[in-house]
PDB file of C-alpha atoms and ligand atoms in Angstrom:
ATOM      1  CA  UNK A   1    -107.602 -65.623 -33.982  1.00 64.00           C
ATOM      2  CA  UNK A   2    -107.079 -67.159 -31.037  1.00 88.00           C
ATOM      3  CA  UNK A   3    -107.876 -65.755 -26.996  1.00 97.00           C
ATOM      4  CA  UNK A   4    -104.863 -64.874 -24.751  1.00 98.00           C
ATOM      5  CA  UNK A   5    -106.253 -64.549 -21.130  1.00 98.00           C
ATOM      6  CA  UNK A   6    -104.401 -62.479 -18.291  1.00 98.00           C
ATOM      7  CA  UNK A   7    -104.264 -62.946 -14.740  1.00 98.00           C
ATOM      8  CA  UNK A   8    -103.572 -65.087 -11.935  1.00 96.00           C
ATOM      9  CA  UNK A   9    -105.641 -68.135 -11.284  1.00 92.00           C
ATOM     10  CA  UNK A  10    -106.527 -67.260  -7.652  1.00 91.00           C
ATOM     11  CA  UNK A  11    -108.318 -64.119  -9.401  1.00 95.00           C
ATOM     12  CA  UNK A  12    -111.043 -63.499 -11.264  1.00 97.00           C
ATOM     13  CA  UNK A  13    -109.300 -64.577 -14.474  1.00 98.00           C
ATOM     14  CA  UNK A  14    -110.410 -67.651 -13.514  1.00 97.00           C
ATOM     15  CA  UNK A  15    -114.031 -67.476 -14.419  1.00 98.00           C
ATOM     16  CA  UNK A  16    -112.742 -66.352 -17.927  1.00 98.00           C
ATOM     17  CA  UNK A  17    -110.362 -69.670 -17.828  1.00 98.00           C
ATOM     18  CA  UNK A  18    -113.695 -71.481 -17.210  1.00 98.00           C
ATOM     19  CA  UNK A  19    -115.679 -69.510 -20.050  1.00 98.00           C
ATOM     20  CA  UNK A  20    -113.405 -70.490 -22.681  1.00 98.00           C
ATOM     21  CA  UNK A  21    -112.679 -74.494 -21.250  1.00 98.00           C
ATOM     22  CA  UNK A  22    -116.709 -74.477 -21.490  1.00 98.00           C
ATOM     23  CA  UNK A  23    -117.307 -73.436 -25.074  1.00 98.00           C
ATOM     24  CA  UNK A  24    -114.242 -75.333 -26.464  1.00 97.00           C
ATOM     25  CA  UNK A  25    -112.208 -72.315 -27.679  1.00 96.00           C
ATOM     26  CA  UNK A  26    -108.577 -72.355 -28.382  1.00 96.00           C
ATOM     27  CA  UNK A  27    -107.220 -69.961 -25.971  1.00 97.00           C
ATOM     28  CA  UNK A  28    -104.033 -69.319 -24.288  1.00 97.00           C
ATOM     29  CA  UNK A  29    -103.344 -68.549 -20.407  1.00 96.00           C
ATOM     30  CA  UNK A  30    -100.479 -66.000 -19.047  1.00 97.00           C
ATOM     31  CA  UNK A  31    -100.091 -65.707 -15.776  1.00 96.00           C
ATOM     32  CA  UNK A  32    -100.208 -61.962 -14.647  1.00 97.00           C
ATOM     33  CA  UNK A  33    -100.231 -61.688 -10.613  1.00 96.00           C
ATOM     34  CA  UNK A  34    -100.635 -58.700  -7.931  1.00 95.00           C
ATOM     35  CA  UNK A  35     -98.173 -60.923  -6.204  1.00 93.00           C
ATOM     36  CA  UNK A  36     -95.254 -60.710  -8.258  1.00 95.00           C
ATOM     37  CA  UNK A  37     -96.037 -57.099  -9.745  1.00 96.00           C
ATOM     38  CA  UNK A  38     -96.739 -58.076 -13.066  1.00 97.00           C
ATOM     39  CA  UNK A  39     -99.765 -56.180 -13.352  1.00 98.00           C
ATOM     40  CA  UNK A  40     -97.836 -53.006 -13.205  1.00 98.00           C
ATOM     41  CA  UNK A  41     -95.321 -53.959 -15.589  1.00 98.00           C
ATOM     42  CA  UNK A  42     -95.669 -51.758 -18.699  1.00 98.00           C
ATOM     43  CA  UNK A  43     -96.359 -54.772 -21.344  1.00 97.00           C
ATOM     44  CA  UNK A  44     -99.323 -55.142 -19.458  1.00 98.00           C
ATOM     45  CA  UNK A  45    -100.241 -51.982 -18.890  1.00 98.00           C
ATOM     46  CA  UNK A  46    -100.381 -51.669 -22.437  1.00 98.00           C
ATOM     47  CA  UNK A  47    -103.257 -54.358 -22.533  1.00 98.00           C
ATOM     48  CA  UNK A  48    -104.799 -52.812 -19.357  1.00 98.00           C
ATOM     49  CA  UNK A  49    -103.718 -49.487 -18.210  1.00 98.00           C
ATOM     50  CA  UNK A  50    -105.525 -50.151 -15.224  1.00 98.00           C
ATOM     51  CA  UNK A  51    -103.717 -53.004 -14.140  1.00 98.00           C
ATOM     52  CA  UNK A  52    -105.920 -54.522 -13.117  1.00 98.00           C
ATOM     53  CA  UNK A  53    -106.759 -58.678 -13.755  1.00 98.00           C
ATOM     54  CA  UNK A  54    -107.924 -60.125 -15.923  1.00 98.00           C
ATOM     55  CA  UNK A  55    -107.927 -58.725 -19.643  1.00 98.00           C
ATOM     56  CA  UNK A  56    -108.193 -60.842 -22.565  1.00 98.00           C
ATOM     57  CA  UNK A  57    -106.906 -60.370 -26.147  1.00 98.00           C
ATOM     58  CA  UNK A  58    -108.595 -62.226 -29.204  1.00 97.00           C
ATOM     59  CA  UNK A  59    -106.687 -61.055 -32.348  1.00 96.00           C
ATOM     60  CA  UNK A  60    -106.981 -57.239 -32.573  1.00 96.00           C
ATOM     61  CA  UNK A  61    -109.816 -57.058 -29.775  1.00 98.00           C
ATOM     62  CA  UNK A  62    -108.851 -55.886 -26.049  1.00 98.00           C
ATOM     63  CA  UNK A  63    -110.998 -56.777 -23.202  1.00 98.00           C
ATOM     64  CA  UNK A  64    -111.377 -56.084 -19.533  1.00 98.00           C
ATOM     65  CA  UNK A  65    -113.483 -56.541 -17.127  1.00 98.00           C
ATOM     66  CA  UNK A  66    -114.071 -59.945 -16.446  1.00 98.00           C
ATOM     67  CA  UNK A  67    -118.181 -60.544 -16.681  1.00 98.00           C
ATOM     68  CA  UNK A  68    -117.928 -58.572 -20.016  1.00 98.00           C
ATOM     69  CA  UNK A  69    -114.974 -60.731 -21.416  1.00 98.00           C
ATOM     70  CA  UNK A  70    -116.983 -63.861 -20.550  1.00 98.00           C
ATOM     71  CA  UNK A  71    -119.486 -62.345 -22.841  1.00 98.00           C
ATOM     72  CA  UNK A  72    -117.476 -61.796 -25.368  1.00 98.00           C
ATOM     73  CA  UNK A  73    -116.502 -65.767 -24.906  1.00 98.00           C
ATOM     74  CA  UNK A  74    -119.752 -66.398 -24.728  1.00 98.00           C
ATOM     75  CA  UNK A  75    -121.240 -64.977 -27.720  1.00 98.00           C
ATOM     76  CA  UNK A  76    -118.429 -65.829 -30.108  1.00 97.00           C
ATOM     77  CA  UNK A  77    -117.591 -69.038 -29.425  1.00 98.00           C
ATOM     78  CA  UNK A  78    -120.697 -70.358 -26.955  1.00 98.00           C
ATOM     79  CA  UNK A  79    -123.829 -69.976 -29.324  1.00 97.00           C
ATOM     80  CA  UNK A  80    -125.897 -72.839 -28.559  1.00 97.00           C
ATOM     81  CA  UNK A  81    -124.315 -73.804 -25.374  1.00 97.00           C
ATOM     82  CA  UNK A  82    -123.140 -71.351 -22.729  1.00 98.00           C
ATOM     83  CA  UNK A  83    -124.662 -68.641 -25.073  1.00 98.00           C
ATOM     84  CA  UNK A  84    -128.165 -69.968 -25.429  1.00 98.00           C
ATOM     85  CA  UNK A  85    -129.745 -69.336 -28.968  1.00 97.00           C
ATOM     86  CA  UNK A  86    -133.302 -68.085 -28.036  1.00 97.00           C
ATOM     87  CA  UNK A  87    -133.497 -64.592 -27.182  1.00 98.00           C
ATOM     88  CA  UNK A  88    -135.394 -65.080 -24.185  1.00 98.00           C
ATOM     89  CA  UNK A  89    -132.925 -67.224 -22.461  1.00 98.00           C
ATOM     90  CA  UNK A  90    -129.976 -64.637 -23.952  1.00 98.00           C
ATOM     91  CA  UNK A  91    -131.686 -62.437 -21.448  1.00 98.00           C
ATOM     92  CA  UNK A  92    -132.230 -63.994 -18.603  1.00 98.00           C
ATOM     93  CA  UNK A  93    -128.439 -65.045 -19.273  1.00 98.00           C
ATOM     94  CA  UNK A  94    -127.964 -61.556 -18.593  1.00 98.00           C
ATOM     95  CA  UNK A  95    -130.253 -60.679 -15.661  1.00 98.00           C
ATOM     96  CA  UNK A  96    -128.337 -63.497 -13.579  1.00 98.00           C
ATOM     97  CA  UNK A  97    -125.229 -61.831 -15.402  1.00 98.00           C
ATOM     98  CA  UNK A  98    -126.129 -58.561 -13.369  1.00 98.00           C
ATOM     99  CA  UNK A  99    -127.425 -60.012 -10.369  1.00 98.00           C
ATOM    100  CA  UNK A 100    -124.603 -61.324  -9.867  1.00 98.00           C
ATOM    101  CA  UNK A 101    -122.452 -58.341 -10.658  1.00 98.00           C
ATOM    102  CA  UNK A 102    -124.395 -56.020  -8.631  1.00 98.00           C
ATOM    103  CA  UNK A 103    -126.138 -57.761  -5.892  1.00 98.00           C
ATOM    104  CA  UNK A 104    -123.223 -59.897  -4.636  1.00 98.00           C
ATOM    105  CA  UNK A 105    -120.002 -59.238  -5.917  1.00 98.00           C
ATOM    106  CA  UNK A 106    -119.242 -56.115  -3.855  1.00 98.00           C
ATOM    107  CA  UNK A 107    -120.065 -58.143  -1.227  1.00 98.00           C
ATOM    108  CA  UNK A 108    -117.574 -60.699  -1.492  1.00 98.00           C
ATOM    109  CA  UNK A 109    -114.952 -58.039  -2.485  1.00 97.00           C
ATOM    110  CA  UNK A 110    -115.504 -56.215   0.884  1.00 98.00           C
ATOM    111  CA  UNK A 111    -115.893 -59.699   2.941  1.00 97.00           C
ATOM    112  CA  UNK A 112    -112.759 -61.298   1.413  1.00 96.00           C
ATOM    113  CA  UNK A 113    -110.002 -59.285   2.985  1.00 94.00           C
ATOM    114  CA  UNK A 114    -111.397 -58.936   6.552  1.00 96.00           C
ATOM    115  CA  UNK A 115    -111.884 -62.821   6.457  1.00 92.00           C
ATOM    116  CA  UNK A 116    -108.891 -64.009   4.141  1.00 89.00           C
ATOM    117  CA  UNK A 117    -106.253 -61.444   3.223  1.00 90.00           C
ATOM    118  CA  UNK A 118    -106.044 -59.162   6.716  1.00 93.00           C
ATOM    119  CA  UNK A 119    -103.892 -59.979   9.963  1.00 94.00           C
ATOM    120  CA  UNK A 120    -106.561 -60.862  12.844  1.00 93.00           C
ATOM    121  CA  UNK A 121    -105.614 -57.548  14.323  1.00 94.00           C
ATOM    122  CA  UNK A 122    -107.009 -56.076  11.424  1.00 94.00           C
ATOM    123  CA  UNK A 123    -109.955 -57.966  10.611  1.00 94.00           C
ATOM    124  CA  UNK A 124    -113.122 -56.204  11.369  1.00 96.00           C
ATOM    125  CA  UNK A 125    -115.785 -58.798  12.480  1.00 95.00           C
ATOM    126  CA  UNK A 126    -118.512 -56.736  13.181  1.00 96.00           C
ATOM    127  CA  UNK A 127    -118.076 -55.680   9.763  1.00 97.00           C
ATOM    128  CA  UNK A 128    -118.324 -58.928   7.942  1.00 97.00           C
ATOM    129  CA  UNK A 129    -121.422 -59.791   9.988  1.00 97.00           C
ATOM    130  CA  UNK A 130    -123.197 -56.590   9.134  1.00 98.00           C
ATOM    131  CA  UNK A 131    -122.143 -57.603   5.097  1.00 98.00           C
ATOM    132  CA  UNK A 132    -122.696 -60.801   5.549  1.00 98.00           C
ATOM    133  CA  UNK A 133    -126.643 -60.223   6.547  1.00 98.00           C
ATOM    134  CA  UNK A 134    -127.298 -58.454   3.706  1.00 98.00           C
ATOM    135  CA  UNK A 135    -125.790 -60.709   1.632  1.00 98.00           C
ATOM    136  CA  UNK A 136    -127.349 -64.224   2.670  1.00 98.00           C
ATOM    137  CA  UNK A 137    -130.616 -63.236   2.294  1.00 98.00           C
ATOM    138  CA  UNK A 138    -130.225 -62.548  -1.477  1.00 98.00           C
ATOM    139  CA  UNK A 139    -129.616 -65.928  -2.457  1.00 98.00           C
ATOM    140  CA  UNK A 140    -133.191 -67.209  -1.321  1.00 98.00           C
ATOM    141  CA  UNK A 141    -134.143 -65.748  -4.802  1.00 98.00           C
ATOM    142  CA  UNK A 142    -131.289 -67.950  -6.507  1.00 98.00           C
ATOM    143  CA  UNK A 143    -132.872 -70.887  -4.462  1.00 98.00           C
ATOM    144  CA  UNK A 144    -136.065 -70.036  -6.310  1.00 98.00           C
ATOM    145  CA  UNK A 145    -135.141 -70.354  -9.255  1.00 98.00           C
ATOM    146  CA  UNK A 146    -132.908 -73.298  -8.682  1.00 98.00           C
ATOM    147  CA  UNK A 147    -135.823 -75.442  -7.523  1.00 98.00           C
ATOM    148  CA  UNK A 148    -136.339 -78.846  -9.307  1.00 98.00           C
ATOM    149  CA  UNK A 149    -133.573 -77.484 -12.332  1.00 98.00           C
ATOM    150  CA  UNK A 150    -130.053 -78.837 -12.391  1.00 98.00           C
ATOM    151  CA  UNK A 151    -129.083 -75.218 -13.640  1.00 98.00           C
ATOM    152  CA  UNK A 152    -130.354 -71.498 -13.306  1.00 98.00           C
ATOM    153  CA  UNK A 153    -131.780 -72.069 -16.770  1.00 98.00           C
ATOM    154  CA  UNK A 154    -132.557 -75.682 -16.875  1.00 98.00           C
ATOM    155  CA  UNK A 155    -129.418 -76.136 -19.256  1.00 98.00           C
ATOM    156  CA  UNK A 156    -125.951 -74.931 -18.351  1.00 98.00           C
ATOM    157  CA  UNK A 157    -124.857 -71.537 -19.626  1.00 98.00           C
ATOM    158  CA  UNK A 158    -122.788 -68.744 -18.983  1.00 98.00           C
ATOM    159  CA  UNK A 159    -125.476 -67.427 -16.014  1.00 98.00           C
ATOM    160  CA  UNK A 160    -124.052 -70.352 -14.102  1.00 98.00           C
ATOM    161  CA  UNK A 161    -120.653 -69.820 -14.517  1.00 98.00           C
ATOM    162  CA  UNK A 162    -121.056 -65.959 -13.503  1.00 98.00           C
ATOM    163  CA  UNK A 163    -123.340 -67.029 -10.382  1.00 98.00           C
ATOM    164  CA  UNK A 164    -121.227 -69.815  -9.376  1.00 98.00           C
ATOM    165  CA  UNK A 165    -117.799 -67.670  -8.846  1.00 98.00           C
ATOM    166  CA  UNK A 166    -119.704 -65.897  -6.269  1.00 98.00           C
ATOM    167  CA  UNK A 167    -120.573 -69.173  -3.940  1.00 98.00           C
ATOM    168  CA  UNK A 168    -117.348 -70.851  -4.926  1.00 98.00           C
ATOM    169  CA  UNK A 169    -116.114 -68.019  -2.774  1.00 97.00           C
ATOM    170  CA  UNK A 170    -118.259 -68.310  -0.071  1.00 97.00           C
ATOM    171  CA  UNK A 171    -117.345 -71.724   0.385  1.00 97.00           C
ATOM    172  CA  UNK A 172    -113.907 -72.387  -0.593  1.00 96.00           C
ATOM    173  CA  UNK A 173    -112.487 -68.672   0.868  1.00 94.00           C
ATOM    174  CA  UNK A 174    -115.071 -67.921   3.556  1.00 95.00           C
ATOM    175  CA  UNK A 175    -115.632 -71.485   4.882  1.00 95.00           C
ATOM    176  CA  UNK A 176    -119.271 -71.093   4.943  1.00 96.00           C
ATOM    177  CA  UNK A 177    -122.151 -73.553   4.620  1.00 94.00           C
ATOM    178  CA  UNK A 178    -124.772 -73.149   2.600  1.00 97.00           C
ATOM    179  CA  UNK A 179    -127.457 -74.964   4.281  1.00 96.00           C
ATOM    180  CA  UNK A 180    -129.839 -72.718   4.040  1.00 97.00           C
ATOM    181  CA  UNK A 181    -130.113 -72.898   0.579  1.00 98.00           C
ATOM    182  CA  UNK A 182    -130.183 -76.821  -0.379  1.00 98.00           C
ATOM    183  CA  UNK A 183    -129.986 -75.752  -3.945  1.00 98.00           C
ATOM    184  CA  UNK A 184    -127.942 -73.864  -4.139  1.00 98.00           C
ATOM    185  CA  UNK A 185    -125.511 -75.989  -2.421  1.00 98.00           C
ATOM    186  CA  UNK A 186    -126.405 -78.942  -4.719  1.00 98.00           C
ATOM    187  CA  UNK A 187    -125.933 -76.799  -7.538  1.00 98.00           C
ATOM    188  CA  UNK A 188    -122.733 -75.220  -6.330  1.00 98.00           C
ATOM    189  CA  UNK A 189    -121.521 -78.554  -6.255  1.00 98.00           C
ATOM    190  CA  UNK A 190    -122.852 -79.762  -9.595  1.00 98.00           C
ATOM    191  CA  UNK A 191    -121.137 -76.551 -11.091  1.00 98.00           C
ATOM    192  CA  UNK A 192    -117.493 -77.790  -9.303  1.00 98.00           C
ATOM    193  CA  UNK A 193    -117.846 -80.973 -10.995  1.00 98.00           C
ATOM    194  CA  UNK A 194    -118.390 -80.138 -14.130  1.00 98.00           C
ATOM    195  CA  UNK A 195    -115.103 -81.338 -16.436  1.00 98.00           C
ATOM    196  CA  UNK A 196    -114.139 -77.899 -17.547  1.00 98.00           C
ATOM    197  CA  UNK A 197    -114.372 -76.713 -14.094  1.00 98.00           C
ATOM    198  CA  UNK A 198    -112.220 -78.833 -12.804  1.00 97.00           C
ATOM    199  CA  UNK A 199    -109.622 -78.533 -15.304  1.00 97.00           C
ATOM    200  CA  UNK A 200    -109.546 -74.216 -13.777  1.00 95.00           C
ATOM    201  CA  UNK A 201    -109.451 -76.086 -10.478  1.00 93.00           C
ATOM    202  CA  UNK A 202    -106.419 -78.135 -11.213  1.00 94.00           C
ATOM    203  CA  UNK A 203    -104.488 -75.661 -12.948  1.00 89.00           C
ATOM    204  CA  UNK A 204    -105.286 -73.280  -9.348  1.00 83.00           C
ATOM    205  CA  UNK A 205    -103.324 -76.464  -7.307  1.00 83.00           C
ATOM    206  CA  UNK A 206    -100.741 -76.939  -9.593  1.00 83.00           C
ATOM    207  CA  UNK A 207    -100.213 -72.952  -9.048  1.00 80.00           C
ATOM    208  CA  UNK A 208     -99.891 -73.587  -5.494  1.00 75.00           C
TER     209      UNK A 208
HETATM  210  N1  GSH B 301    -114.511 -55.535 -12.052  1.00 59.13           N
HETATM  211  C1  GSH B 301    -113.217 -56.069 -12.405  1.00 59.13           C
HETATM  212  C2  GSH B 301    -112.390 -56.222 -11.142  1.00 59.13           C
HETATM  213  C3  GSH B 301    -110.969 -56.589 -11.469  1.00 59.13           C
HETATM  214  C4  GSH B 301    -110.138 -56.655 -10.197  1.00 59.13           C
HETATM  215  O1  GSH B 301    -110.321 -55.854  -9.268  1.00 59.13           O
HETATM  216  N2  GSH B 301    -109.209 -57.617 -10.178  1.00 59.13           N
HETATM  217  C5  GSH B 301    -108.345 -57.767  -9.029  1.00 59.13           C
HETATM  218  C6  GSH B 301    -107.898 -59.218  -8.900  1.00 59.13           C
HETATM  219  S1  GSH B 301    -109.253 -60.343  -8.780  1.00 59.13           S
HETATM  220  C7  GSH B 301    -107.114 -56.905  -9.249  1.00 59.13           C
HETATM  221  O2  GSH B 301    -106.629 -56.805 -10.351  1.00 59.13           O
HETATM  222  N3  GSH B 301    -106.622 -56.268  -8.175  1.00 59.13           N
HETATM  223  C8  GSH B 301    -105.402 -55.507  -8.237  1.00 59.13           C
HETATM  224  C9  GSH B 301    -105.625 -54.047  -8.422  1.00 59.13           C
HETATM  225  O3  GSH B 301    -106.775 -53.568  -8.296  1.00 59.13           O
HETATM  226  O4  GSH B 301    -104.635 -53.369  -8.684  1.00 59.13           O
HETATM  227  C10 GSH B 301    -113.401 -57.420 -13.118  1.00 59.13           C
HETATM  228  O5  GSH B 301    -114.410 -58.108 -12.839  1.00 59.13           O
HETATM  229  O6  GSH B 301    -112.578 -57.780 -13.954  1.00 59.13           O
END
């Protein structure tokens, strides 16, 4: 079997990219963009009928949603590394997993088009500072649990890699510092530079 991940680069495909660079696995990239239509095009709406980006095939198993499929990356071809092996860990894998997916990502989805995608006649500023707020705050607990560890667990695993996405967007797409939180600006950084990372990265310029 190998993995065929869907999507464009720019979306959140890319954190699946990253998933399978990190553990190694053979996979294979298509490009499937809300630019060009090709999420509505019916040989991928056979993968996803939602159309939606990404979805991932491994062999005769069908994934979407983009935390879940690095999961299934995760725990089939990550044990001992992204996927730690202690059960402990597994779960707090998973609580930054959720965190993540529920504390911040609605954020970003509601701050990103009023700061990136709308005309300025459309953007609504009072808007992003209201969401913007509540969001900041959150990530003193991240700086928490950051302090004197490289990563969220001490060694690299897929909690980073979900966690990261989020403040690689705050940075790169919202142009915001993050100051406040020395960690987790150092480790937002150490997460960039890590090789697999930057392979995702170069693939999103060469896209350009
Ligand atoms: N919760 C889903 C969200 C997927 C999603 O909304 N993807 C965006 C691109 S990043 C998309 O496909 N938008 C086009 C659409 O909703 O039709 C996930 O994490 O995979």
């Amino acid at each position: 079997m190998s993995i065929v991940i869907y999507g464009s680069i720019g979306s959140r495909a890319s954190r699946c990219l990253w998933t399978a660079e990190e553990t190694g696995a053979a996979y294979q990239w298509i490009s499937i963009t809300t630019l060009d239509g090709s999420n509505r095009k019916p040989d991928y709406l056979a993968i996803n009928p939602s159309g939606k980006i990404p979805a991932m095939t491994d062999g005769d198993v069908v994934m979407t949603e983009s935390m879940a499929i690095n999961q299934y990356i995760a725990l089939n071809y990550g044990q001992g590394g992204v996927w730690p092996n202690d059960r402990a860990s597994q779960a707090r894998v998973l609580q930054w997993t959720f965190w993540s997916a529920t504390e911040i990502e609605y954020y970003i989805g509601a701050i990103f088009p009023h700061l990136v995608m709308k005309s300025a006649a459309d953007r609504d500023q009072a808007l992003v500072e209201r969401l913007l707020g509540e969001m900041m705050p959150k990530f003193a607990e991240l700086e928490s649990a950051l302090a004197g560890k490289d990563y969220v667990l001490g060694a690299f695993t897929l909690a980073d890699i979900n966690l990261s996405v989020q403040t690689f967007s705050i940075v790169d797409r919202f142009g915001l510092d993050l100051a406040p939180y020395p960690n987790v600006r150092a480790w937002t950084e150490r997460c960039r530079e890590r090789p697999a990372r930057r392979k995702i990265d170069a693939l999103a310029v060469a896209a350009k």
